[in-house]
mmCIF file of C-alpha atoms in Angstrom:
data_model
loop_
_atom_site.group_PDB
_atom_site.id
_atom_site.type_symbol
_atom_site.label_atom_id
_atom_site.label_comp_id
_atom_site.label_asym_id
_atom_site.label_seq_id
_atom_site.Cartn_x
_atom_site.Cartn_y
_atom_site.Cartn_z
ATOM 1 C CA MET G 1 4.579 -28.838 -1.059
ATOM 2 C CA PRO G 2 4.822 -30.308 -4.632
ATOM 3 C CA PRO G 3 8.456 -30.082 -6.145
ATOM 4 C CA THR G 4 7.419 -27.465 -8.775
ATOM 5 C CA ARG G 5 5.696 -25.209 -6.230
ATOM 6 C CA ALA G 6 8.786 -25.570 -3.973
ATOM 7 C CA LEU G 7 11.132 -24.625 -6.705
ATOM 8 C CA HIS G 8 8.960 -21.594 -7.520
ATOM 9 C CA SER G 9 8.860 -20.605 -3.800
ATOM 10 C CA THR G 10 12.769 -20.965 -3.494
ATOM 11 C CA LEU G 11 13.377 -18.894 -6.654
ATOM 12 C CA ARG G 12 11.082 -16.100 -5.489
ATOM 13 C CA ARG G 13 12.625 -15.978 -2.015
ATOM 14 C CA THR G 14 16.106 -15.995 -3.576
ATOM 15 C CA SER G 15 15.411 -13.233 -6.118
ATOM 16 C CA GLY G 16 13.811 -11.092 -3.568
ATOM 17 C CA TYR G 17 16.630 -11.503 -1.138
ATOM 18 C CA LEU G 18 19.217 -10.607 -3.985
ATOM 19 C CA LEU G 19 17.141 -7.574 -4.858
ATOM 20 C CA GLY G 20 17.414 -6.351 -1.295
ATOM 21 C CA ARG G 21 21.165 -7.014 -1.182
ATOM 22 C CA SER G 22 21.870 -5.342 -4.460
ATOM 23 C CA THR G 23 20.003 -2.197 -3.531
ATOM 24 C CA ALA G 24 21.393 -1.958 0.005
ATOM 25 C CA HIS G 25 24.973 -1.718 -1.058
ATOM 26 C CA VAL G 26 24.938 1.994 -2.096
ATOM 27 C CA SER G 27 27.103 4.966 -1.567
ATOM 28 C CA PRO G 28 27.493 5.833 2.179
ATOM 29 C CA SER G 29 26.094 9.266 1.387
ATOM 30 C CA HIS G 30 22.874 7.636 0.094
ATOM 31 C CA ARG G 31 19.866 7.668 2.321
ATOM 32 C CA ALA G 32 18.833 4.034 1.703
ATOM 33 C CA GLN G 33 21.096 2.182 4.037
ATOM 34 C CA ARG G 34 20.924 -1.326 5.581
ATOM 35 C CA TYR G 35 21.004 -1.167 9.423
ATOM 36 C CA ALA G 36 20.278 -3.123 12.500
ATOM 37 C CA THR G 37 17.921 -1.857 15.264
ATOM 38 C CA ALA G 38 18.403 -1.907 18.987
ATOM 39 C CA ALA G 39 15.844 -4.687 19.079
ATOM 40 C CA GLY G 40 17.944 -6.864 16.817
ATOM 41 C CA LEU G 41 15.795 -6.319 13.686
ATOM 42 C CA GLU G 42 17.507 -5.902 10.345
ATOM 43 C CA VAL G 43 16.124 -3.274 8.031
ATOM 44 C CA ASN G 44 17.122 -3.536 4.406
ATOM 45 C CA PRO G 45 16.015 -0.825 1.941
ATOM 46 C CA ILE G 46 14.802 -2.384 -1.382
ATOM 47 C CA SER G 47 15.085 0.794 -3.423
ATOM 48 C CA GLY G 48 16.601 4.238 -3.116
ATOM 49 C CA ALA G 49 13.108 5.837 -2.937
ATOM 50 C CA ILE G 50 10.654 3.704 -0.839
ATOM 51 C CA GLY G 51 10.253 0.313 0.849
ATOM 52 C CA ALA G 52 12.394 -1.768 3.204
ATOM 53 C CA GLU G 53 12.343 -5.472 4.223
ATOM 54 C CA ILE G 54 12.626 -6.242 7.945
ATOM 55 C CA ARG G 55 14.295 -9.473 9.016
ATOM 56 C CA ASN G 56 14.961 -11.285 12.316
ATOM 57 C CA VAL G 57 11.392 -11.046 13.622
ATOM 58 C CA ASP G 58 8.755 -13.559 14.165
ATOM 59 C CA LEU G 59 5.409 -11.717 14.001
ATOM 60 C CA ALA G 60 3.505 -14.717 15.436
ATOM 61 C CA SER G 61 5.322 -14.049 18.784
ATOM 62 C CA LYS G 62 4.517 -11.249 21.153
ATOM 63 C CA LEU G 63 6.378 -8.102 19.976
ATOM 64 C CA SER G 64 8.472 -6.321 22.553
ATOM 65 C CA PRO G 65 8.140 -2.582 23.062
ATOM 66 C CA GLU G 66 11.524 -2.136 21.470
ATOM 67 C CA ALA G 67 10.572 -4.192 18.382
ATOM 68 C CA THR G 68 7.273 -2.380 18.062
ATOM 69 C CA THR G 69 9.106 1.027 18.069
ATOM 70 C CA ALA G 70 11.702 -0.104 15.627
ATOM 71 C CA ILE G 71 8.984 -1.414 13.151
ATOM 72 C CA ARG G 72 7.033 1.789 13.415
ATOM 73 C CA LYS G 73 10.170 3.903 12.807
ATOM 74 C CA ALA G 74 10.954 1.745 9.784
ATOM 75 C CA LEU G 75 7.462 2.367 8.448
ATOM 76 C CA LEU G 76 7.815 6.080 8.962
ATOM 77 C CA ASP G 77 11.251 6.133 7.349
ATOM 78 C CA HIS G 78 10.382 3.956 4.342
ATOM 79 C CA GLN G 79 6.607 4.430 3.821
ATOM 80 C CA VAL G 80 6.174 0.584 3.193
ATOM 81 C CA ILE G 81 7.766 -2.245 5.040
ATOM 82 C CA PHE G 82 7.909 -5.989 4.202
ATOM 83 C CA PHE G 83 8.320 -9.250 6.092
ATOM 84 C CA ARG G 84 8.871 -12.686 4.775
ATOM 85 C CA ASP G 85 8.281 -16.254 5.867
ATOM 86 C CA GLN G 86 5.636 -15.343 8.379
ATOM 87 C CA SER G 87 3.217 -18.018 9.598
ATOM 88 C CA LEU G 88 0.190 -16.361 11.313
ATOM 89 C CA THR G 89 -3.266 -17.393 12.326
ATOM 90 C CA PRO G 90 -6.133 -14.845 11.947
ATOM 91 C CA GLY G 91 -5.749 -14.124 15.671
ATOM 92 C CA SER G 92 -1.944 -13.569 15.667
ATOM 93 C CA TYR G 93 -2.234 -11.562 12.433
ATOM 94 C CA LEU G 94 -4.767 -9.286 13.988
ATOM 95 C CA ASP G 95 -2.692 -8.954 17.252
ATOM 96 C CA PHE G 96 0.323 -7.878 15.171
ATOM 97 C CA THR G 97 -1.550 -5.112 13.462
ATOM 98 C CA THR G 98 -3.053 -3.773 16.724
ATOM 99 C CA HIS G 99 0.410 -2.691 17.788
ATOM 100 C CA PHE G 100 0.379 0.118 15.074
ATOM 101 C CA GLY G 101 -3.298 1.290 14.886
ATOM 102 C CA LYS G 102 -6.910 0.337 15.325
ATOM 103 C CA PRO G 103 -8.018 -2.476 12.875
ATOM 104 C CA ILE G 104 -11.421 -1.457 11.417
ATOM 105 C CA GLU G 105 -14.041 -3.270 9.358
ATOM 106 C CA TYR G 106 -13.610 -2.750 5.641
ATOM 107 C CA PRO G 107 -17.097 -1.474 4.468
ATOM 108 C CA PHE G 108 -17.501 -3.200 1.198
ATOM 109 C CA VAL G 109 -16.278 -6.720 1.905
ATOM 110 C CA LYS G 110 -17.435 -9.192 4.598
ATOM 111 C CA GLY G 111 -14.618 -10.170 6.967
ATOM 112 C CA LEU G 112 -13.572 -13.513 8.210
ATOM 113 C CA ASP G 113 -15.876 -15.420 10.611
ATOM 114 C CA GLY G 114 -14.728 -14.448 14.085
ATOM 115 C CA HIS G 115 -12.220 -11.903 12.770
ATOM 116 C CA LYS G 116 -14.448 -9.346 10.987
ATOM 117 C CA GLU G 117 -11.509 -6.821 10.570
ATOM 118 C CA ILE G 118 -9.755 -9.327 8.248
ATOM 119 C CA ILE G 119 -10.928 -9.540 4.643
ATOM 120 C CA ASN G 120 -9.849 -11.902 1.928
ATOM 121 C CA VAL G 121 -8.328 -10.169 -1.052
ATOM 122 C CA LEU G 122 -8.790 -12.888 -3.769
ATOM 123 C CA LYS G 123 -8.357 -13.339 -7.500
ATOM 124 C CA LYS G 124 -9.581 -16.796 -8.683
ATOM 125 C CA GLU G 125 -8.258 -18.806 -11.475
ATOM 126 C CA ASN G 126 -10.854 -17.990 -13.798
ATOM 127 C CA GLU G 127 -10.895 -14.179 -13.111
ATOM 128 C CA THR G 128 -9.132 -11.533 -15.254
ATOM 129 C CA THR G 129 -9.618 -8.464 -13.091
ATOM 130 C CA ASN G 130 -7.743 -8.199 -9.852
ATOM 131 C CA PHE G 131 -8.541 -6.210 -6.625
ATOM 132 C CA GLY G 132 -7.762 -2.628 -6.782
ATOM 133 C CA GLY G 133 -5.569 -2.893 -9.964
ATOM 134 C CA ILE G 134 -4.866 0.759 -10.468
ATOM 135 C CA TRP G 135 -2.487 3.330 -8.763
ATOM 136 C CA HIS G 136 -4.311 4.644 -5.663
ATOM 137 C CA SER G 137 -4.346 5.632 -1.974
ATOM 138 C CA ASP G 138 -6.916 3.497 -0.169
ATOM 139 C CA THR G 139 -10.473 4.980 -0.022
ATOM 140 C CA THR G 140 -9.653 8.650 -0.186
ATOM 141 C CA TYR G 141 -13.500 9.137 -0.701
ATOM 142 C CA PHE G 142 -13.763 8.658 3.116
ATOM 143 C CA GLU G 143 -13.723 11.637 5.496
ATOM 144 C CA GLN G 144 -11.029 9.725 7.426
ATOM 145 C CA PRO G 145 -9.130 7.527 5.012
ATOM 146 C CA PRO G 146 -7.115 4.701 6.434
ATOM 147 C CA MET G 147 -3.789 5.383 8.115
ATOM 148 C CA GLY G 148 -2.488 2.176 6.477
ATOM 149 C CA SER G 149 -3.153 -1.339 5.418
ATOM 150 C CA VAL G 150 -1.422 -4.682 6.027
ATOM 151 C CA LEU G 151 -1.453 -7.411 3.597
ATOM 152 C CA LEU G 152 -0.416 -11.117 4.148
ATOM 153 C CA ALA G 153 0.045 -13.585 1.324
ATOM 154 C CA LEU G 154 -1.652 -16.948 1.632
ATOM 155 C CA GLU G 155 -1.475 -18.103 -2.083
ATOM 156 C CA VAL G 156 0.464 -16.524 -4.856
ATOM 157 C CA PRO G 157 1.079 -17.364 -8.578
ATOM 158 C CA PRO G 158 4.383 -18.822 -9.518
ATOM 159 C CA TYR G 159 5.197 -15.521 -11.213
ATOM 160 C CA GLY G 160 3.632 -12.174 -11.568
ATOM 161 C CA GLY G 161 1.310 -10.403 -9.250
ATOM 162 C CA ASP G 162 3.897 -7.992 -7.848
ATOM 163 C CA THR G 163 2.814 -4.805 -6.157
ATOM 164 C CA LEU G 164 4.333 -1.372 -6.881
ATOM 165 C CA PHE G 165 4.640 1.469 -4.319
ATOM 166 C CA ALA G 166 5.353 5.181 -4.887
ATOM 167 C CA ASN G 167 6.682 7.667 -2.471
ATOM 168 C CA GLN G 168 4.581 10.722 -2.416
ATOM 169 C CA TYR G 169 6.983 12.807 -0.299
ATOM 170 C CA LEU G 170 9.430 12.572 -3.123
ATOM 171 C CA ALA G 171 6.750 13.284 -5.632
ATOM 172 C CA TYR G 172 5.766 16.513 -3.894
ATOM 173 C CA GLU G 173 9.404 17.591 -3.183
ATOM 174 C CA ALA G 174 10.333 17.139 -6.890
ATOM 175 C CA LEU G 175 7.850 19.787 -8.029
ATOM 176 C CA SER G 176 8.753 23.433 -8.906
ATOM 177 C CA PRO G 177 8.309 26.079 -6.193
ATOM 178 C CA GLY G 178 5.494 27.683 -8.212
ATOM 179 C CA LEU G 179 3.487 24.420 -8.604
ATOM 180 C CA LYS G 180 3.973 23.600 -4.928
ATOM 181 C CA GLU G 181 2.626 26.992 -3.919
ATOM 182 C CA THR G 182 -0.364 26.580 -6.166
ATOM 183 C CA LEU G 183 -1.179 23.005 -4.960
ATOM 184 C CA LEU G 184 -0.980 24.167 -1.404
ATOM 185 C CA THR G 185 -4.082 26.238 -2.014
ATOM 186 C CA LEU G 186 -6.101 23.471 -3.644
ATOM 187 C CA LYS G 187 -8.265 20.645 -2.411
ATOM 188 C CA GLY G 188 -9.081 17.456 -4.262
ATOM 189 C CA VAL G 189 -12.481 15.871 -4.441
ATOM 190 C CA SER G 190 -12.379 12.073 -4.094
ATOM 191 C CA THR G 191 -15.483 10.097 -5.164
ATOM 192 C CA SER G 192 -16.285 6.426 -5.154
ATOM 193 C CA ALA G 193 -18.147 7.002 -8.438
ATOM 194 C CA LYS G 194 -14.756 7.381 -10.187
ATOM 195 C CA ALA G 195 -13.552 4.023 -8.673
ATOM 196 C CA ASP G 196 -16.735 2.384 -10.185
ATOM 197 C CA VAL G 197 -15.546 3.632 -13.600
ATOM 198 C CA SER G 198 -11.971 2.524 -13.080
ATOM 199 C CA LYS G 199 -13.370 -1.059 -12.198
ATOM 200 C CA THR G 200 -11.150 -1.530 -9.058
ATOM 201 C CA ARG G 201 -12.077 -4.768 -7.519
ATOM 202 C CA GLU G 202 -13.182 -3.376 -4.230
ATOM 203 C CA ASP G 203 -15.977 -1.553 -5.963
ATOM 204 C CA ARG G 204 -16.930 -4.576 -8.100
ATOM 205 C CA ILE G 205 -17.512 -6.426 -4.919
ATOM 206 C CA LYS G 206 -19.415 -3.451 -3.444
ATOM 207 C CA ASP G 207 -21.652 -3.408 -6.549
ATOM 208 C CA SER G 208 -22.274 -7.155 -6.407
ATOM 209 C CA GLY G 209 -22.959 -7.501 -2.725
ATOM 210 C CA HIS G 210 -22.580 -4.329 -0.811
ATOM 211 C CA LYS G 211 -24.411 -1.637 -2.767
ATOM 212 C CA SER G 212 -24.169 1.772 -1.225
ATOM 213 C CA GLU G 213 -24.578 5.338 -2.192
ATOM 214 C CA THR G 214 -21.724 7.268 -3.747
ATOM 215 C CA LEU G 215 -19.157 8.419 -1.263
ATOM 216 C CA GLU G 216 -17.381 11.678 -1.656
ATOM 217 C CA ALA G 217 -14.742 13.556 0.481
ATOM 218 C CA VAL G 218 -12.644 16.758 0.103
ATOM 219 C CA HIS G 219 -8.965 16.612 1.121
ATOM 220 C CA PRO G 220 -5.884 18.915 0.658
ATOM 221 C CA ALA G 221 -4.109 18.179 -2.601
ATOM 222 C CA VAL G 222 -1.001 18.303 -0.393
ATOM 223 C CA ARG G 223 -1.272 16.737 3.065
ATOM 224 C CA THR G 224 0.996 17.037 6.008
ATOM 225 C CA HIS G 225 1.853 13.694 7.657
ATOM 226 C CA PRO G 226 0.745 13.827 11.306
ATOM 227 C CA GLU G 227 3.695 11.931 12.597
ATOM 228 C CA THR G 228 6.657 13.057 10.404
ATOM 229 C CA GLY G 229 5.483 16.630 9.584
ATOM 230 C CA ARG G 230 6.548 16.006 5.878
ATOM 231 C CA LYS G 231 4.245 17.117 2.937
ATOM 232 C CA SER G 232 3.200 14.715 0.320
ATOM 233 C CA LEU G 233 0.954 14.777 -2.804
ATOM 234 C CA TYR G 234 -2.529 13.467 -1.814
ATOM 235 C CA VAL G 235 -4.365 12.979 -5.192
ATOM 236 C CA ASN G 236 -4.654 9.620 -6.927
ATOM 237 C CA PRO G 237 -5.842 8.292 -10.384
ATOM 238 C CA ALA G 238 -8.446 5.911 -8.937
ATOM 239 C CA HIS G 239 -10.463 8.319 -6.773
ATOM 240 C CA THR G 240 -9.625 12.004 -7.311
ATOM 241 C CA SER G 241 -12.145 13.466 -9.862
ATOM 242 C CA HIS G 242 -11.411 17.248 -9.740
ATOM 243 C CA PHE G 243 -10.235 20.120 -7.484
ATOM 244 C CA GLU G 244 -12.765 21.786 -5.203
ATOM 245 C CA GLY G 245 -14.159 24.858 -6.968
ATOM 246 C CA TRP G 246 -12.925 23.780 -10.468
ATOM 247 C CA THR G 247 -14.786 21.819 -13.098
ATOM 248 C CA GLU G 248 -13.650 18.441 -14.018
ATOM 249 C CA ALA G 249 -12.588 19.750 -17.442
ATOM 250 C CA GLU G 250 -10.580 22.520 -15.827
ATOM 251 C CA SER G 251 -9.062 20.065 -13.360
ATOM 252 C CA ALA G 252 -8.103 17.396 -15.927
ATOM 253 C CA PRO G 253 -4.799 18.840 -17.376
ATOM 254 C CA LEU G 254 -3.223 19.465 -13.990
ATOM 255 C CA LEU G 255 -4.517 16.134 -12.499
ATOM 256 C CA GLN G 256 -3.185 14.156 -15.419
ATOM 257 C CA PHE G 257 0.211 15.776 -15.075
ATOM 258 C CA LEU G 258 0.231 14.980 -11.374
ATOM 259 C CA PHE G 259 -0.961 11.364 -12.008
ATOM 260 C CA GLN G 260 1.921 10.801 -14.370
ATOM 261 C CA HIS G 261 4.446 12.619 -12.215
ATOM 262 C CA GLN G 262 3.704 10.892 -8.970
ATOM 263 C CA ILE G 263 4.511 7.386 -10.347
ATOM 264 C CA LYS G 264 7.826 8.113 -11.913
ATOM 265 C CA PRO G 265 10.171 5.154 -11.662
ATOM 266 C CA GLU G 266 12.596 7.086 -9.422
ATOM 267 C CA PHE G 267 9.837 7.434 -6.697
ATOM 268 C CA THR G 268 8.919 3.688 -6.715
ATOM 269 C CA CYS G 269 9.768 0.229 -5.694
ATOM 270 C CA ARG G 270 8.446 -3.219 -6.707
ATOM 271 C CA PHE G 271 7.668 -6.050 -4.261
ATOM 272 C CA ARG G 272 7.776 -9.701 -5.317
ATOM 273 C CA TRP G 273 5.402 -11.803 -3.087
ATOM 274 C CA ASP G 274 5.816 -15.256 -1.576
ATOM 275 C CA VAL G 275 3.642 -17.268 0.736
ATOM 276 C CA GLY G 276 4.079 -15.776 4.221
ATOM 277 C CA SER G 277 5.041 -12.395 2.824
ATOM 278 C CA ILE G 278 3.583 -9.285 4.432
ATOM 279 C CA ALA G 279 3.383 -5.699 3.168
ATOM 280 C CA PHE G 280 2.460 -2.841 5.514
ATOM 281 C CA TRP G 281 2.156 0.593 3.900
ATOM 282 C CA ASP G 282 1.498 4.093 5.116
ATOM 283 C CA ASN G 283 -1.545 5.238 3.207
ATOM 284 C CA ARG G 284 -0.887 8.788 4.213
ATOM 285 C CA CYS G 285 2.361 9.255 2.100
ATOM 286 C CA ALA G 286 2.422 6.252 -0.358
ATOM 287 C CA MET G 287 0.306 4.965 -3.297
ATOM 288 C CA HIS G 288 0.230 1.377 -4.479
ATOM 289 C CA ASN G 289 -0.661 -0.561 -7.536
ATOM 290 C CA PRO G 290 -1.136 -4.393 -7.651
ATOM 291 C CA ILE G 291 -0.058 -5.613 -11.052
ATOM 292 C CA ASN G 292 -2.486 -7.724 -12.958
ATOM 293 C CA ASP G 293 -0.032 -9.722 -15.111
ATOM 294 C CA TYR G 294 -1.088 -13.188 -14.104
ATOM 295 C CA HIS G 295 -4.027 -15.170 -15.212
ATOM 296 C CA GLY G 296 -5.086 -18.797 -14.526
ATOM 297 C CA TYR G 297 -3.653 -18.782 -11.087
ATOM 298 C CA ARG G 298 -5.197 -18.286 -7.663
ATOM 299 C CA ARG G 299 -3.894 -15.329 -5.589
ATOM 300 C CA SER G 300 -5.224 -14.905 -2.008
ATOM 301 C CA MET G 301 -4.266 -12.433 0.719
ATOM 302 C CA TRP G 302 -5.567 -11.424 4.133
ATOM 303 C CA ARG G 303 -5.887 -7.717 4.577
ATOM 304 C CA VAL G 304 -6.287 -5.497 7.723
ATOM 305 C CA THR G 305 -7.098 -1.825 7.433
ATOM 306 C CA LEU G 306 -6.040 0.599 10.169
ATOM 307 C CA GLU G 307 -8.107 3.632 11.164
ATOM 308 C CA GLY G 308 -6.974 6.867 10.055
ATOM 309 C CA ASP G 309 -7.569 10.638 10.647
ATOM 310 C CA ARG G 310 -8.724 13.555 8.621
ATOM 311 C CA PRO G 311 -6.040 14.745 6.208
ATOM 312 C CA GLN G 312 -4.594 18.205 7.015
#
């Protein structure tokens, strides 16, 4: 590794570690606590709202049932989990993800040769638009949106390109009783046509090489997580166009309020990438936004999408 790249890598790892340490030392009554699992993994929350970094695990090795259970629990507790310094082949990466769901082909982007469930999320040096650069839950215009996604960093810029995540349990719980009651009666209409307008990279790729008809699905504005039983907001700026039975004009004021509310800083965390970093998020209760604040650098990730169910 060139000296400059090595320095950048060291600084990014150090700053990310210090961020985890500073946010883990909180009041004993606070929910975000550092802890060790029975499998020997260390779970370090990176904010009070969402996100935890997991250490003391080599994902290239066969995971024990105890480690698999601990990782799944951390995902359900924190909505997005992070790993660092992982060295994985396409095969070992896919093997890791199969412990937590069924990897499926991403419909708009061709997968790797021999590993069709893995796609390359790429921004080239000469590009100015990134992949999915807007707050969203993945492909909610599917009847069965993904349960989650797993992203592995192969190449990263020396700075920038962080990803934000937002806890949609907290976003729902912070609403007034009256608005909660109203939202429980509503269904949001998600359409890939809105994604075309927002210029997310997944749909730019679809337009350039995987043209398809507009996809549309109707889901509850508030969904109940099938594993935790908790309620979360389930609308998002990239895909939700209106409420079922309402016009877009009638829906716009309430949707705009929700779009701004659900990404309040107190519901979020920010993850700084390094080569070998992995983010695994629960698409059923978290939104994410890859920040497009870097240009002239190449950023390359492998992504696996895990099969989901119909939101209830």
